[in-house]
CSV table of C-alpha atoms in Angstrom, one decimal:
chain,number,residue,atom,x,y,z
A,1,MET,CA,0.0,0.0,0.0
A,2,LYS,CA,0.9,3.6,-0.4
A,3,ILE,CA,0.4,5.4,2.9
A,4,THR,CA,0.9,9.1,3.8
A,5,ILE,CA,1.8,10.0,7.4
A,6,ILE,CA,0.9,13.6,8.3
A,7,GLY,CA,3.1,14.5,11.2
A,8,SER,CA,5.8,12.0,10.4
A,9,SER,CA,8.5,13.7,12.4
A,10,GLY,CA,6.8,13.5,15.8
A,11,LEU,CA,6.9,10.8,18.4
A,12,ILE,CA,4.2,8.6,17.0
A,13,GLY,CA,4.8,9.6,13.4
A,14,SER,CA,8.4,8.5,13.5
A,15,HIS,CA,7.5,5.1,15.0
A,16,LEU,CA,4.7,4.7,12.5
A,17,THR,CA,6.9,5.5,9.5
A,18,ARG,CA,9.4,2.9,10.6
A,19,GLN,CA,6.7,0.3,11.4
A,20,LEU,CA,5.0,0.7,8.0
A,21,ARG,CA,8.3,0.6,6.0
A,22,ILE,CA,9.4,-2.6,7.7
A,23,ARG,CA,6.0,-4.1,6.7
A,24,GLY,CA,6.9,-3.2,3.1
A,25,HIS,CA,4.6,-0.3,2.4
A,26,ASP,CA,5.4,2.8,0.3
A,27,VAL,CA,5.3,5.5,3.0
A,28,VAL,CA,5.2,9.3,2.3
A,29,ALA,CA,6.6,11.1,5.3
A,30,ALA,CA,4.9,14.5,5.5
A,31,ALA,CA,5.9,17.1,8.0
A,32,PRO,CA,7.0,20.8,7.9
A,33,GLY,CA,10.6,19.6,7.4
A,34,THR,CA,9.6,17.8,4.2
A,35,GLY,CA,7.7,20.9,2.9
A,36,VAL,CA,4.2,20.0,4.2
A,37,ASP,CA,2.4,22.5,6.4
A,38,THR,CA,-1.2,21.6,7.2
A,39,VAL,CA,-2.1,25.0,8.6
A,40,ALA,CA,-0.8,27.0,5.6
A,41,GLY,CA,-1.9,24.2,3.3
A,42,THR,CA,1.4,24.1,1.5
A,43,GLY,CA,2.6,20.8,0.1
A,44,LEU,CA,-0.7,18.9,1.0
A,45,GLY,CA,-1.8,18.3,-2.6
A,46,ASP,CA,1.4,16.4,-3.5
A,47,ALA,CA,1.5,14.6,-0.1
A,48,VAL,CA,-2.0,13.1,-0.5
A,49,ALA,CA,-1.9,12.4,-4.2
A,50,GLY,CA,-2.1,8.7,-4.8
A,51,PRO,CA,-2.1,7.1,-1.3
A,52,ASP,CA,-4.6,4.5,-0.2
A,53,THR,CA,-4.6,5.8,3.3
A,54,VAL,CA,-3.6,9.1,5.1
A,55,VAL,CA,-2.8,8.9,8.8
A,56,ASP,CA,-2.9,12.2,10.7
A,57,VAL,CA,-0.8,12.2,13.8
A,58,THR,CA,-0.1,15.9,14.0
A,59,ASP,CA,-0.4,17.8,17.3
A,60,ALA,CA,-0.9,21.4,18.2
A,61,PRO,CA,2.3,23.3,18.9
A,62,SER,CA,0.7,24.8,22.0
A,63,PHE,CA,-1.7,23.6,24.6
A,64,GLY,CA,-3.3,27.1,24.8
A,65,ASP,CA,-7.0,27.0,24.3
A,66,ALA,CA,-7.2,29.3,21.3
A,67,ALA,CA,-4.0,28.0,19.7
A,68,ALA,CA,-5.1,24.4,19.9
A,69,MET,CA,-8.5,25.0,18.5
A,70,ASP,CA,-7.2,27.1,15.7
A,71,PHE,CA,-4.6,24.4,14.8
A,72,PHE,CA,-6.9,21.4,14.7
A,73,GLN,CA,-9.7,23.3,12.9
A,74,THR,CA,-7.5,24.9,10.3
A,75,SER,CA,-5.2,21.9,9.8
A,76,GLY,CA,-8.2,19.5,9.7
A,77,ARG,CA,-10.1,21.4,7.1
A,78,ASN,CA,-7.1,21.8,4.9
A,79,LEU,CA,-6.2,18.1,5.1
A,80,LEU,CA,-9.7,16.8,4.6
A,81,SER,CA,-10.2,19.1,1.6
A,82,ALA,CA,-7.0,17.9,0.0
A,83,GLU,CA,-7.9,14.3,0.6
A,84,LEU,CA,-11.4,14.7,-0.9
A,85,ALA,CA,-9.9,16.2,-4.0
A,86,ALA,CA,-7.4,13.4,-4.3
A,87,ARG,CA,-10.1,10.7,-3.6
A,88,VAL,CA,-8.3,9.3,-0.6
A,89,ARG,CA,-10.0,6.1,0.5
A,90,HIS,CA,-9.2,6.1,4.2
A,91,HIS,CA,-8.4,8.9,6.7
A,92,VAL,CA,-7.0,7.7,10.0
A,93,ALA,CA,-6.8,10.3,12.8
A,94,LEU,CA,-5.2,9.9,16.3
A,95,SER,CA,-7.2,11.4,19.1
A,96,VAL,CA,-7.4,11.1,22.9
A,97,VAL,CA,-9.5,8.8,25.1
A,98,GLY,CA,-11.7,11.1,27.3
A,99,ALA,CA,-11.4,14.2,25.0
A,100,ASP,CA,-15.2,14.5,25.0
A,101,ARG,CA,-15.3,14.1,28.8
A,102,MET,CA,-13.1,17.1,29.6
A,103,PRO,CA,-14.8,20.2,28.3
A,104,ALA,CA,-13.1,22.4,30.8
A,105,SER,CA,-9.8,21.6,29.0
A,106,GLY,CA,-9.3,23.8,26.0
A,107,TYR,CA,-6.9,21.3,24.4
A,108,MET,CA,-9.5,18.5,24.9
A,109,ARG,CA,-12.2,20.7,23.4
A,110,ALA,CA,-10.1,21.1,20.4
A,111,LYS,CA,-9.5,17.4,20.0
A,112,ALA,CA,-13.3,16.8,20.3
A,113,ALA,CA,-13.9,19.4,17.7
A,114,GLN,CA,-11.3,17.7,15.4
A,115,GLU,CA,-13.2,14.4,15.8
A,116,GLN,CA,-16.5,16.2,14.9
A,117,LEU,CA,-15.0,17.8,11.8
A,118,ILE,CA,-13.8,14.4,10.6
A,119,GLY,CA,-17.2,12.8,11.3
A,120,TYR,CA,-19.0,15.5,9.3
A,121,GLY,CA,-16.6,15.2,6.3
A,122,LEU,CA,-16.9,13.2,3.2
A,123,VAL,CA,-13.7,11.2,3.4
A,124,PRO,CA,-14.1,7.6,4.8
A,125,TYR,CA,-12.4,7.6,8.2
A,126,THR,CA,-11.3,5.8,11.4
A,127,ILE,CA,-10.7,7.9,14.5
A,128,VAL,CA,-8.3,6.2,17.0
A,129,ARG,CA,-8.8,7.4,20.5
A,130,CYS,CA,-5.6,6.6,22.5
A,131,THR,CA,-4.8,6.9,26.2
A,132,GLN,CA,-1.7,8.9,27.2
A,133,PHE,CA,1.7,7.5,26.2
A,134,PHE,CA,4.2,6.4,28.8
A,135,GLU,CA,6.5,8.9,27.1
A,136,PHE,CA,4.1,11.7,28.2
A,137,LEU,CA,4.5,11.1,31.9
A,138,THR,CA,7.5,13.3,32.1
A,139,SER,CA,5.5,16.2,30.8
A,140,ILE,CA,2.7,15.4,33.3
A,141,ALA,CA,5.3,15.6,36.1
A,142,CYS,CA,6.7,18.9,34.8
A,143,VAL,CA,3.3,20.6,34.5
A,144,SER,CA,2.3,19.4,38.0
A,145,SER,CA,5.4,20.4,39.8
A,146,ARG,CA,4.6,23.1,42.3
A,147,ASP,CA,8.2,23.6,43.4
A,148,SER,CA,11.6,21.9,43.0
A,149,GLY,CA,10.8,19.2,45.5
A,150,MET,CA,7.1,18.3,45.1
A,151,ILE,CA,4.7,17.1,42.4
A,152,ARG,CA,1.0,17.2,43.2
A,153,LEU,CA,-1.2,14.8,41.2
A,154,SER,CA,-4.6,13.3,41.3
A,155,PRO,CA,-4.5,9.5,42.1
A,156,VAL,CA,-6.9,9.0,39.2
A,157,LEU,CA,-6.8,5.8,37.2
A,158,MET,CA,-4.9,5.8,33.9
A,159,GLN,CA,-4.2,3.1,31.3
A,160,PRO,CA,-1.2,4.5,29.4
A,161,ILE,CA,0.4,2.9,26.4
A,162,ALA,CA,3.8,2.8,24.8
A,163,ALA,CA,4.3,4.9,21.8
A,164,GLN,CA,5.6,2.0,19.8
A,165,ASP,CA,2.5,-0.1,20.6
A,166,THR,CA,0.4,2.8,19.5
A,167,ALA,CA,2.2,3.0,16.2
A,168,ALA,CA,1.8,-0.8,15.7
A,169,ILE,CA,-2.0,-0.6,16.2
A,170,LEU,CA,-2.2,2.5,13.9
A,171,ALA,CA,-0.3,0.5,11.3
A,172,ASP,CA,-2.9,-2.3,11.5
A,173,ILE,CA,-5.7,0.2,11.1
A,174,ALA,CA,-4.0,1.9,8.2
A,175,GLU,CA,-3.8,-1.4,6.4
A,176,GLY,CA,-7.5,-2.0,6.9
A,177,GLU,CA,-10.8,-0.5,5.9
A,178,PRO,CA,-12.4,2.6,7.4
A,179,CYS,CA,-14.8,1.9,10.2
A,180,GLY,CA,-16.6,5.2,10.0
A,181,GLY,CA,-16.4,5.6,13.8
A,182,ARG,CA,-14.1,5.7,16.8
A,183,LEU,CA,-11.8,2.9,18.2
A,184,ASP,CA,-10.3,3.2,21.7
A,185,ILE,CA,-6.9,1.8,22.4
A,186,ALA,CA,-4.9,1.6,25.6
A,187,GLY,CA,-2.1,-0.1,27.5
A,188,PRO,CA,-2.4,-3.5,29.1
A,189,GLU,CA,-2.8,-2.3,32.7
A,190,ARG,CA,-4.6,0.3,34.8
A,191,LEU,CA,-2.5,2.2,37.3
A,192,ARG,CA,-2.9,5.4,39.4
A,193,GLN,CA,-1.5,8.5,38.0
A,194,ASP,CA,0.5,9.4,41.1
A,195,GLU,CA,2.0,5.9,41.3
A,196,LEU,CA,3.0,6.0,37.6
A,197,VAL,CA,4.9,9.2,38.0
A,198,ARG,CA,6.4,8.1,41.4
A,199,ARG,CA,7.8,5.0,39.8
A,200,LEU,CA,9.1,7.0,36.8
A,201,LEU,CA,11.0,9.3,39.1
A,202,VAL,CA,12.4,6.5,41.1
A,203,ALA,CA,13.7,4.8,37.9
A,204,ARG,CA,15.3,8.1,36.9
A,205,HIS,CA,16.8,8.8,40.3
A,206,ASP,CA,14.7,11.9,40.6
A,207,PRO,CA,14.4,12.9,44.3
A,208,ARG,CA,11.2,14.9,43.9
A,209,ALA,CA,8.2,13.7,46.0
A,210,VAL,CA,4.8,12.9,44.5
A,211,VAL,CA,1.8,13.9,46.6
A,212,ALA,CA,-1.6,12.4,45.8
A,213,ASP,CA,-4.3,15.0,45.8
A,214,PRO,CA,-7.8,14.1,44.5
A,215,ALA,CA,-8.7,17.8,44.0
A,216,THR,CA,-5.9,18.3,41.5
A,217,TYR,CA,-7.0,19.0,37.9
A,218,TYR,CA,-5.6,17.2,34.9
A,219,PHE,CA,-4.5,19.9,32.4
A,220,GLY,CA,-7.3,22.2,33.6
A,221,ALA,CA,-10.1,19.6,33.9
A,222,ALA,CA,-11.6,17.7,36.8
A,223,VAL,CA,-11.2,14.0,36.3
A,224,ASP,CA,-12.3,10.8,38.0
A,225,ASP,CA,-11.6,7.1,37.5
A,226,THR,CA,-13.7,6.9,34.3
A,227,THR,CA,-12.2,9.9,32.5
A,228,LEU,CA,-8.8,8.7,31.3
A,229,VAL,CA,-9.5,5.0,30.7
A,230,PRO,CA,-11.6,3.5,27.9
A,231,ALA,CA,-14.8,1.6,28.9
A,232,ARG,CA,-14.4,-0.9,26.0
A,233,PRO,CA,-10.9,-0.8,24.4
A,234,TRP,CA,-10.8,-2.1,20.9
A,235,GLN,CA,-7.2,-3.2,21.3
A,236,LEU,CA,-4.6,-3.2,24.0
A,237,GLY,CA,-0.8,-2.6,23.7
A,238,SER,CA,1.5,-5.4,24.9
A,239,THR,CA,4.1,-3.4,26.8
A,240,HIS,CA,3.7,-3.2,30.6
A,241,PHE,CA,4.9,-0.1,32.4
A,242,THR,CA,7.8,-2.0,34.2
A,243,ASP,CA,9.0,-3.3,30.9
A,244,TRP,CA,8.9,0.2,29.3
A,245,LEU,CA,10.9,1.6,32.3
A,246,THR,CA,13.6,-1.0,31.8
A,247,GLY,CA,13.7,-0.8,28.0
A,248,ARG,CA,12.1,-4.2,27.4
A,249,GLY,CA,9.7,-3.1,24.7
A,250,PRO,CA,8.2,-5.3,21.9
A,251,ALA,CA,10.0,-5.9,18.6
A,252,VAL,CA,8.6,-4.2,15.5
A,253,ARG,CA,6.4,-6.6,13.6
A,254,ALA,CA,7.5,-7.3,10.0
A,255,ARG,CA,3.9,-7.9,8.9
A,256,ARG,CA,0.4,-7.6,10.1
A,257,ARG,CA,-0.9,-10.1,12.5
């Protein structure tokens, strides 16, 4: 297959590019560094000309409310218009589990609006809602750090997934047919947010203390044990948190299961 990855230079995009090329696909890696700007619309026509599937794994450059909404709306409209003109058969977009359950978060509102835009469009699609990546826990710790010695976090349930597992599942979906809906994916285990970050800091010999505080917001939104985990995950990653911490991740598959 010929598959275009929009956002190929990012965390998931780079993993996905490698996964699909190992599987033998003709991959077009599209990112600002390759001359493709989804906000300005430059390079999109050539990037989506001819592929069977386009996978959008772009992310907003800022978590600010207005900036995130502007990015996902403008980028999404430009990309879907280019795909429609090129008669792309399958649009795959990476979203976030719980985006529609956190309206107080400007970033999550923007992701929910992106999903709505895709659903109203005319390009056959699959939206993949993913839980947070293990790799994102460092950012959670930084945002939640009140001072140099303390990190305050809600002990809310999470079901994070390794970036490489996310890319493998996205590769499977890109090889398949559009479902016209949303699929939730997650890691293999549910753990408390404060415990995840505490274990990460211990593994990195970071002396900061993690304090569990149920009243703490998650990126500006109140959360509970149902917010950040999927009720019925379509597929689970295979990498457990302990294995990710010690570098024992899965091998890249050479072909689809």
